[in-house]
Short mmCIF file of C-alpha atoms in Angstrom, two decimals:
data_model
loop_
_atom_site.label_atom_id
_atom_site.label_comp_id
_atom_site.label_asym_id
_atom_site.label_seq_id
_atom_site.Cartn_x
_atom_site.Cartn_y
_atom_site.Cartn_z
CA SER B 179 101.48 70.18 29.11
CA GLY B 180 104.97 71.17 30.22
CA PHE B 181 103.85 71.72 33.81
CA ASP B 182 102.02 68.37 33.71
CA LEU B 183 105.16 66.58 32.56
CA LEU B 184 107.26 68.18 35.31
CA ALA B 185 104.72 67.12 37.93
CA VAL B 186 104.81 63.51 36.69
CA GLU B 187 108.61 63.35 36.44
CA ASN B 188 109.11 64.91 39.88
CA THR B 189 106.55 62.52 41.39
CA ILE B 190 108.64 59.54 40.27
CA LYS B 191 111.90 61.27 41.16
CA THR B 192 110.89 62.27 44.70
CA GLY B 193 108.41 59.53 45.53
CA ASN B 194 105.91 62.20 46.61
CA LEU B 195 102.82 63.27 44.69
CA GLN B 196 103.45 66.54 42.86
CA TYR B 197 100.86 68.92 41.47
CA SER B 198 100.53 70.65 38.12
CA TYR B 199 99.47 74.30 37.70
CA GLY B 200 96.08 75.68 38.77
CA TRP B 201 93.84 72.92 40.14
CA GLY B 202 96.84 70.61 40.22
CA SER B 203 95.26 67.61 38.42
CA PRO B 204 96.61 64.96 40.81
CA GLY B 205 94.42 62.32 39.14
CA MET B 206 96.23 62.94 35.86
CA VAL B 207 99.59 62.88 37.64
CA ILE B 208 98.79 59.49 39.17
CA LEU B 209 97.60 57.92 35.89
CA VAL B 210 100.53 59.17 33.82
CA SER B 211 103.03 58.39 36.59
CA MET B 212 101.94 54.75 36.60
CA VAL B 213 102.82 54.45 32.90
CA TYR B 214 105.97 56.54 33.23
CA PHE B 215 107.19 54.43 36.15
CA LEU B 216 106.91 51.24 34.08
CA GLN B 217 108.53 52.93 31.09
CA HIS B 218 111.36 54.21 33.29
CA ILE B 219 111.97 50.76 34.79
CA ILE B 220 111.91 48.99 31.41
CA THR B 221 113.65 51.49 29.15
CA GLY B 222 115.35 53.93 31.52
CA ALA B 223 113.38 56.83 30.01
CA MET B 224 113.99 60.16 31.72
CA SER B 225 111.05 62.02 30.16
CA ALA B 226 107.33 61.42 30.77
CA GLU B 227 106.36 62.71 27.33
CA PHE B 228 105.68 59.26 25.86
CA ALA B 229 103.72 58.22 28.97
CA TYR B 230 101.51 61.31 28.76
CA ASP B 231 100.94 60.76 25.02
CA PHE B 232 100.09 57.11 25.67
CA VAL B 233 97.53 57.88 28.38
CA ASN B 234 96.00 60.63 26.23
CA ILE B 235 95.70 58.36 23.17
CA LEU B 236 94.36 55.46 25.25
CA SER B 237 91.77 57.74 26.90
CA ALA B 238 90.69 59.21 23.55
CA SER B 239 90.43 55.72 22.05
CA LEU B 240 88.29 54.49 24.94
CA ALA B 241 86.03 57.55 24.97
CA VAL B 242 84.60 56.80 21.50
CA PRO B 243 83.32 53.26 22.27
CA PHE B 244 82.14 54.57 25.65
CA VAL B 245 79.95 57.07 23.76
CA PHE B 246 78.50 54.15 21.78
CA ILE B 247 77.90 52.01 24.88
CA LEU B 248 76.29 54.80 26.90
CA THR B 249 74.12 55.98 23.99
CA LYS B 250 72.98 52.42 23.28
CA TYR B 251 72.01 52.07 26.93
CA LEU B 252 70.13 55.39 26.97
CA THR B 253 68.36 55.19 23.60
CA LYS B 254 68.14 51.44 22.92
CA ASP B 255 68.80 52.41 19.27
CA ARG B 256 71.82 50.95 17.49
CA ILE B 257 71.79 53.49 14.63
CA VAL B 258 71.73 56.45 17.04
CA SER B 259 74.54 54.83 19.04
CA ILE B 260 76.78 54.29 16.01
CA LEU B 261 76.17 57.78 14.64
CA SER B 262 76.79 59.38 18.05
CA ALA B 263 80.21 57.74 18.29
CA LEU B 264 81.06 58.58 14.66
CA PHE B 265 80.03 62.23 14.99
CA PHE B 266 81.87 62.60 18.28
CA CYS B 267 85.15 61.12 17.06
CA VAL B 268 85.44 63.54 14.10
CA MET B 269 84.34 66.72 15.85
CA PRO B 270 87.09 69.31 15.28
CA ILE B 271 87.40 70.36 18.93
CA TRP B 272 87.77 66.71 19.96
CA LEU B 273 90.37 65.90 17.31
CA ALA B 274 92.24 69.14 18.04
CA ILE B 275 92.51 68.47 21.76
CA THR B 276 93.38 64.77 21.49
CA THR B 277 96.30 65.13 19.06
CA TYR B 278 98.51 66.47 21.84
CA PRO B 279 98.58 65.61 25.56
CA LYS B 280 95.95 67.34 27.67
CA THR B 281 93.59 66.17 30.39
CA HIS B 282 90.29 66.46 28.48
CA ALA B 283 90.27 62.96 26.98
CA MET B 284 90.95 61.40 30.39
CA THR B 285 88.05 63.16 32.10
CA ILE B 286 85.60 62.38 29.30
CA ALA B 287 86.51 58.68 29.17
CA ILE B 288 86.35 58.41 32.95
CA GLY B 289 83.19 60.54 33.17
CA LEU B 290 81.33 58.45 30.59
CA ALA B 291 82.30 55.23 32.36
CA ALA B 292 81.12 56.73 35.67
CA ILE B 293 77.72 57.69 34.21
CA TYR B 294 77.22 54.24 32.70
CA LEU B 295 78.10 52.35 35.89
CA PHE B 296 75.94 54.66 37.99
CA LEU B 297 72.88 54.17 35.79
CA ARG B 298 73.48 50.43 35.51
CA SER B 299 73.23 50.19 39.29
CA ARG B 300 69.46 50.72 38.91
CA ASP B 301 69.07 47.57 36.86
CA VAL B 302 70.80 44.93 38.97
CA LYS B 303 68.78 42.97 41.49
CA SER B 304 71.70 41.91 43.69
CA THR B 305 72.39 44.35 46.54
CA ARG B 306 76.08 43.43 46.41
CA ASN B 307 76.38 44.16 42.68
CA GLN B 308 74.47 47.40 43.08
CA ALA B 309 76.91 48.46 45.81
CA LEU B 310 79.93 47.57 43.64
CA LEU B 311 78.58 49.60 40.73
CA LEU B 312 77.88 52.64 42.93
CA ILE B 313 81.30 52.48 44.58
CA SER B 314 83.01 52.09 41.20
CA SER B 315 81.06 55.01 39.74
CA GLY B 316 81.81 57.19 42.76
CA THR B 317 85.51 56.33 42.56
CA LEU B 318 85.66 57.21 38.86
CA THR B 319 83.69 60.42 39.42
CA GLY B 320 86.08 61.43 42.18
CA LEU B 321 89.06 60.65 39.95
CA ALA B 322 87.60 62.75 37.10
CA ILE B 323 87.05 65.66 39.49
CA THR B 324 90.66 65.49 40.68
CA ILE B 325 91.76 65.82 37.05
CA ARG B 326 89.36 68.60 36.00
CA PRO B 327 87.10 70.01 38.75
CA PHE B 328 84.15 70.78 36.48
CA SER B 329 83.76 67.05 35.84
CA ALA B 330 81.38 67.38 38.80
CA PHE B 331 78.83 68.53 36.19
CA TYR B 332 78.61 64.90 35.02
CA MET B 333 76.56 64.24 38.14
CA LEU B 334 73.70 66.37 36.74
CA PRO B 335 72.63 64.02 33.91
CA MET B 336 73.33 61.11 36.25
CA ALA B 337 70.88 62.48 38.81
CA ILE B 338 68.16 63.36 36.28
CA ILE B 339 68.04 59.92 34.68
CA TYR B 340 68.60 58.00 37.92
CA LEU B 341 65.91 59.81 39.88
CA SER B 342 63.37 59.67 37.04
CA SER B 343 63.42 55.89 37.11
CA ALA B 344 62.87 55.79 40.86
CA MET B 345 60.08 58.34 41.19
CA ASN B 346 56.46 57.94 40.15
CA TYR B 347 53.54 60.35 40.38
CA GLU B 348 50.14 58.83 40.96
CA ASN B 349 46.95 60.19 42.54
CA LYS B 350 48.67 63.51 43.22
CA LYS B 351 51.39 61.79 45.26
CA PHE B 352 55.06 61.05 44.65
CA TYR B 353 56.27 57.52 45.17
CA MET B 354 59.94 56.55 45.40
CA ASP B 355 61.55 53.20 44.76
CA ARG B 356 63.45 52.69 48.00
CA ARG B 357 65.62 50.02 46.40
CA ILE B 358 67.12 52.71 44.17
CA ILE B 359 66.90 55.83 46.33
CA ASN B 360 68.05 55.35 49.93
CA ILE B 361 70.68 56.69 52.29
CA LYS B 362 72.94 53.67 51.79
CA ASN B 363 73.13 54.17 48.02
CA VAL B 364 73.81 57.88 48.43
CA LEU B 365 76.69 57.13 50.79
CA LEU B 366 78.07 54.35 48.57
CA PHE B 367 78.34 56.87 45.73
CA PHE B 368 79.47 60.04 47.52
CA ILE B 369 81.92 58.62 50.08
CA PRO B 370 84.30 57.30 47.36
CA ILE B 371 84.14 60.71 45.64
CA PHE B 372 85.19 62.45 48.84
CA LEU B 373 87.86 59.89 49.73
CA VAL B 374 89.50 60.01 46.29
CA TRP B 375 89.47 63.82 46.32
CA TYR B 376 90.76 64.07 49.88
CA VAL B 377 93.54 61.49 49.49
CA LEU B 378 94.86 63.04 46.27
CA PHE B 379 94.63 66.60 47.55
CA PHE B 380 95.75 65.97 51.14
CA ALA B 381 99.34 67.10 50.59
CA ARG B 382 98.24 70.31 48.88
CA LEU B 383 95.62 71.05 51.52
CA GLU B 384 98.25 70.56 54.20
CA SER B 385 100.79 72.85 52.50
CA ALA B 386 98.13 75.52 51.93
CA GLY B 387 97.02 75.50 55.56
CA GLY B 388 93.65 73.87 55.00
CA PHE B 389 90.74 74.22 52.62
CA MET B 390 90.42 78.01 52.81
CA GLY B 391 94.13 78.41 52.14
CA PHE B 392 93.80 76.09 49.16
CA LYS B 393 90.85 78.13 47.86
CA THR B 394 92.85 81.36 48.19
CA GLN B 395 95.80 79.75 46.41
CA LEU B 396 93.56 78.72 43.50
CA ALA B 397 92.10 82.23 43.25
CA HIS B 398 95.61 83.64 42.70
CA GLU B 399 96.62 80.99 40.15
CA GLN B 400 93.52 80.73 37.97
CA ARG B 401 91.91 82.88 35.27
CA GLN B 402 89.51 85.74 36.06
CA GLY B 403 86.54 83.43 36.42
CA TRP B 404 82.94 83.15 35.33
CA GLN B 405 81.48 86.20 33.57
CA GLY B 406 77.79 85.33 33.85
CA MET B 407 75.27 83.47 31.69
CA PHE B 408 75.32 85.78 28.66
CA ASN B 409 78.16 88.06 27.60
CA GLY B 410 80.76 88.47 24.86
CA GLN B 411 82.33 85.14 25.80
CA THR B 412 79.00 83.36 25.18
CA ARG B 413 78.96 84.44 21.53
CA LEU B 414 82.61 83.45 21.12
CA SER B 415 81.99 79.99 22.60
CA PHE B 416 78.88 79.49 20.47
CA GLY B 417 81.07 80.29 17.48
CA TYR B 418 83.52 77.58 18.53
CA LEU B 419 80.70 75.02 18.60
CA THR B 420 79.29 76.24 15.29
CA THR B 421 82.71 75.83 13.69
CA THR B 422 82.80 72.30 15.07
CA MET B 423 79.26 71.20 14.15
CA GLY B 424 78.31 73.55 11.34
CA TRP B 425 74.81 74.95 10.96
CA ILE B 426 73.67 71.60 9.57
CA GLY B 427 74.83 70.07 12.84
CA TRP B 428 72.71 72.53 14.83
CA ILE B 429 69.71 71.75 12.63
CA MET B 430 70.22 68.02 13.21
CA ALA B 431 70.53 68.61 16.98
CA SER B 432 67.25 70.55 16.89
CA LEU B 433 65.60 67.69 14.99
CA GLY B 434 67.08 65.38 17.62
CA ILE B 435 65.05 67.20 20.26
CA LEU B 436 61.94 66.69 18.12
CA TYR B 437 62.82 63.00 17.70
CA GLY B 438 63.13 62.64 21.48
CA VAL B 439 59.73 64.27 22.01
CA LEU B 440 58.10 62.01 19.42
CA LYS B 441 59.70 58.94 21.01
CA LYS B 442 58.62 60.14 24.48
CA LYS B 443 62.19 60.37 25.73
CA LYS B 444 61.66 63.62 27.60
CA VAL B 445 63.84 62.64 30.57
CA LEU B 446 66.73 61.76 28.25
CA LEU B 447 66.29 65.08 26.42
CA LEU B 448 66.33 66.99 29.71
CA ALA B 449 69.49 65.16 30.79
CA LEU B 450 71.26 65.84 27.47
CA VAL B 451 70.30 69.53 27.47
CA ILE B 452 71.37 70.03 31.10
CA TRP B 453 74.58 68.09 30.43
CA GLY B 454 75.57 70.24 27.47
CA ALA B 455 74.27 73.53 28.89
CA SER B 456 76.06 73.18 32.24
CA PHE B 457 79.47 72.80 30.57
CA PHE B 458 78.72 75.41 27.90
CA PHE B 459 77.32 78.19 30.07
CA TYR B 460 79.99 77.81 32.74
CA LEU B 461 83.19 76.91 30.91
CA GLY B 462 82.15 78.84 27.80
CA ASN B 463 81.82 82.02 29.86
CA LEU B 464 85.18 81.96 31.61
CA LEU B 465 87.53 84.84 30.88
CA PRO B 466 89.44 84.02 28.84
CA THR B 467 87.87 80.93 27.34
CA GLU B 468 89.18 78.49 24.74
CA ALA B 469 87.48 76.05 22.38
CA ARG B 470 88.95 73.10 24.26
CA PHE B 471 87.00 74.04 27.40
CA LEU B 472 83.83 73.00 25.56
CA THR B 473 85.01 69.44 24.95
CA ASP B 474 82.71 67.99 27.63
CA ALA B 475 79.66 69.50 25.89
CA LEU B 476 80.37 67.59 22.68
CA VAL B 477 78.98 64.21 23.74
CA PRO B 478 75.36 65.34 24.34
CA LEU B 479 75.51 67.41 21.14
CA ALA B 480 76.74 64.36 19.18
CA ILE B 481 73.88 62.29 20.58
CA LEU B 482 71.30 64.95 19.68
CA MET B 483 72.75 65.23 16.15
CA ALA B 484 72.52 61.46 15.78
CA MET B 485 68.91 61.49 16.95
CA GLY B 486 68.14 64.19 14.37
CA VAL B 487 69.67 62.15 11.56
CA ARG B 488 67.76 59.12 12.87
CA LEU B 489 64.49 61.04 12.49
CA ILE B 490 65.26 61.74 8.83
CA TYR B 491 66.51 58.17 8.29
CA ALA B 492 63.26 56.76 9.67
CA ASN B 493 61.33 58.55 6.92
CA GLN B 494 63.87 58.75 4.08
CA LYS B 495 66.78 56.34 4.44
CA TYR B 496 68.88 57.79 1.61
CA PHE B 497 68.48 61.36 2.86
CA GLY B 498 69.36 60.27 6.39
CA ALA B 499 72.48 58.46 5.20
CA ALA B 500 73.45 61.47 3.06
CA PHE B 501 73.16 63.87 6.01
CA ALA B 502 75.22 61.54 8.21
CA LEU B 503 77.95 61.24 5.58
CA PHE B 504 77.95 65.00 4.97
CA LEU B 505 78.36 65.76 8.69
CA ILE B 506 81.20 63.27 9.11
CA ILE B 507 83.11 64.52 6.07
CA SER B 508 82.53 68.23 6.75
CA MET B 509 83.60 68.01 10.41
CA PHE B 510 86.73 66.06 9.53
CA MET B 511 87.67 68.40 6.69
CA THR B 512 87.35 71.35 9.06
CA ILE B 513 90.11 70.03 11.30
CA GLN B 514 92.20 68.15 8.71
CA PRO B 515 94.53 71.12 7.92
CA LEU B 516 95.39 71.52 11.60
CA ILE B 517 96.07 67.79 12.00
CA LYS B 518 98.32 67.89 8.91
CA ASP B 519 100.23 70.90 10.25
CA ARG B 520 100.78 69.16 13.59
CA SER B 521 101.92 66.02 11.81
CA ASP B 522 104.38 68.01 9.66
CA TYR B 523 105.60 69.97 12.69
CA SER B 524 106.30 66.79 14.68
CA GLY B 525 109.42 66.19 12.62
CA PRO B 526 110.79 64.61 9.46
CA ARG B 527 109.82 61.05 8.57
CA GLY B 528 112.50 58.40 8.57
#
């Protein structure tokens, strides 16, 4: 966070985009600098700490309703949507990482909005509106990638759900809906991603002597890297998720898969599993890894847990409600001591 603050403050001071450590997170620097600039003009503030806190809190606050909106769109089930948002907002990893300024909340809020706009582009009949949705989604995806590079994994569930609606198999032949899948739509989505990335990284690419120099620079600055699909880090990361969800949470997520099969939502299940697995098996196997790296895997897990509770609720309403309440209380109580410690550490009350 300290390096992030310095990058923001120096950006306003020099008038040139500065980069944080590692990847550089220029998207974060731009977003926080916009708030810090206004704060500096209005109040004369010389520290970007409030601006970073504000953007973090705003992003975290937006992410929760975005989970509801996206889940409602994907499942068409209000109960699953409400439970997904409730489970997500009390998950210990989420609450731990959003009570101090980091970039995770920004990328999740932006990533969820990008997925929703991308999928909505299938539904509109107007070519102009479809183009606007694709450009907006591509711009947000590019922005998320400039903040945290592995936000590119959000394109996996996007592609699975998007392509499934445009492809049909009949008489041993594949048919594609050309209104949804065509070169123009591909370009409308990917060109904004490239432009946002290139514009925000241009100065760093130039100083590093091009892309290969930038890649070499990152290799020197970053952690040791990916250790493979299964290793000691995998068990550690699974433990982080188990602490967050509890074994009851894993059972509900497993029932959620069954619920999806029964409701014939196999494409949605595939998208959710790939979404969670891509973030878990890559970021969870970095050396060293931290619980916060798994934040992006929480949304699909929350949705699966909600679907599992929905399956119980459909057969026994009181049991379903009891499981939902138990999960919410148990997850919050897991993180409550840490939140209290951070609150006490932040200083005496006036």
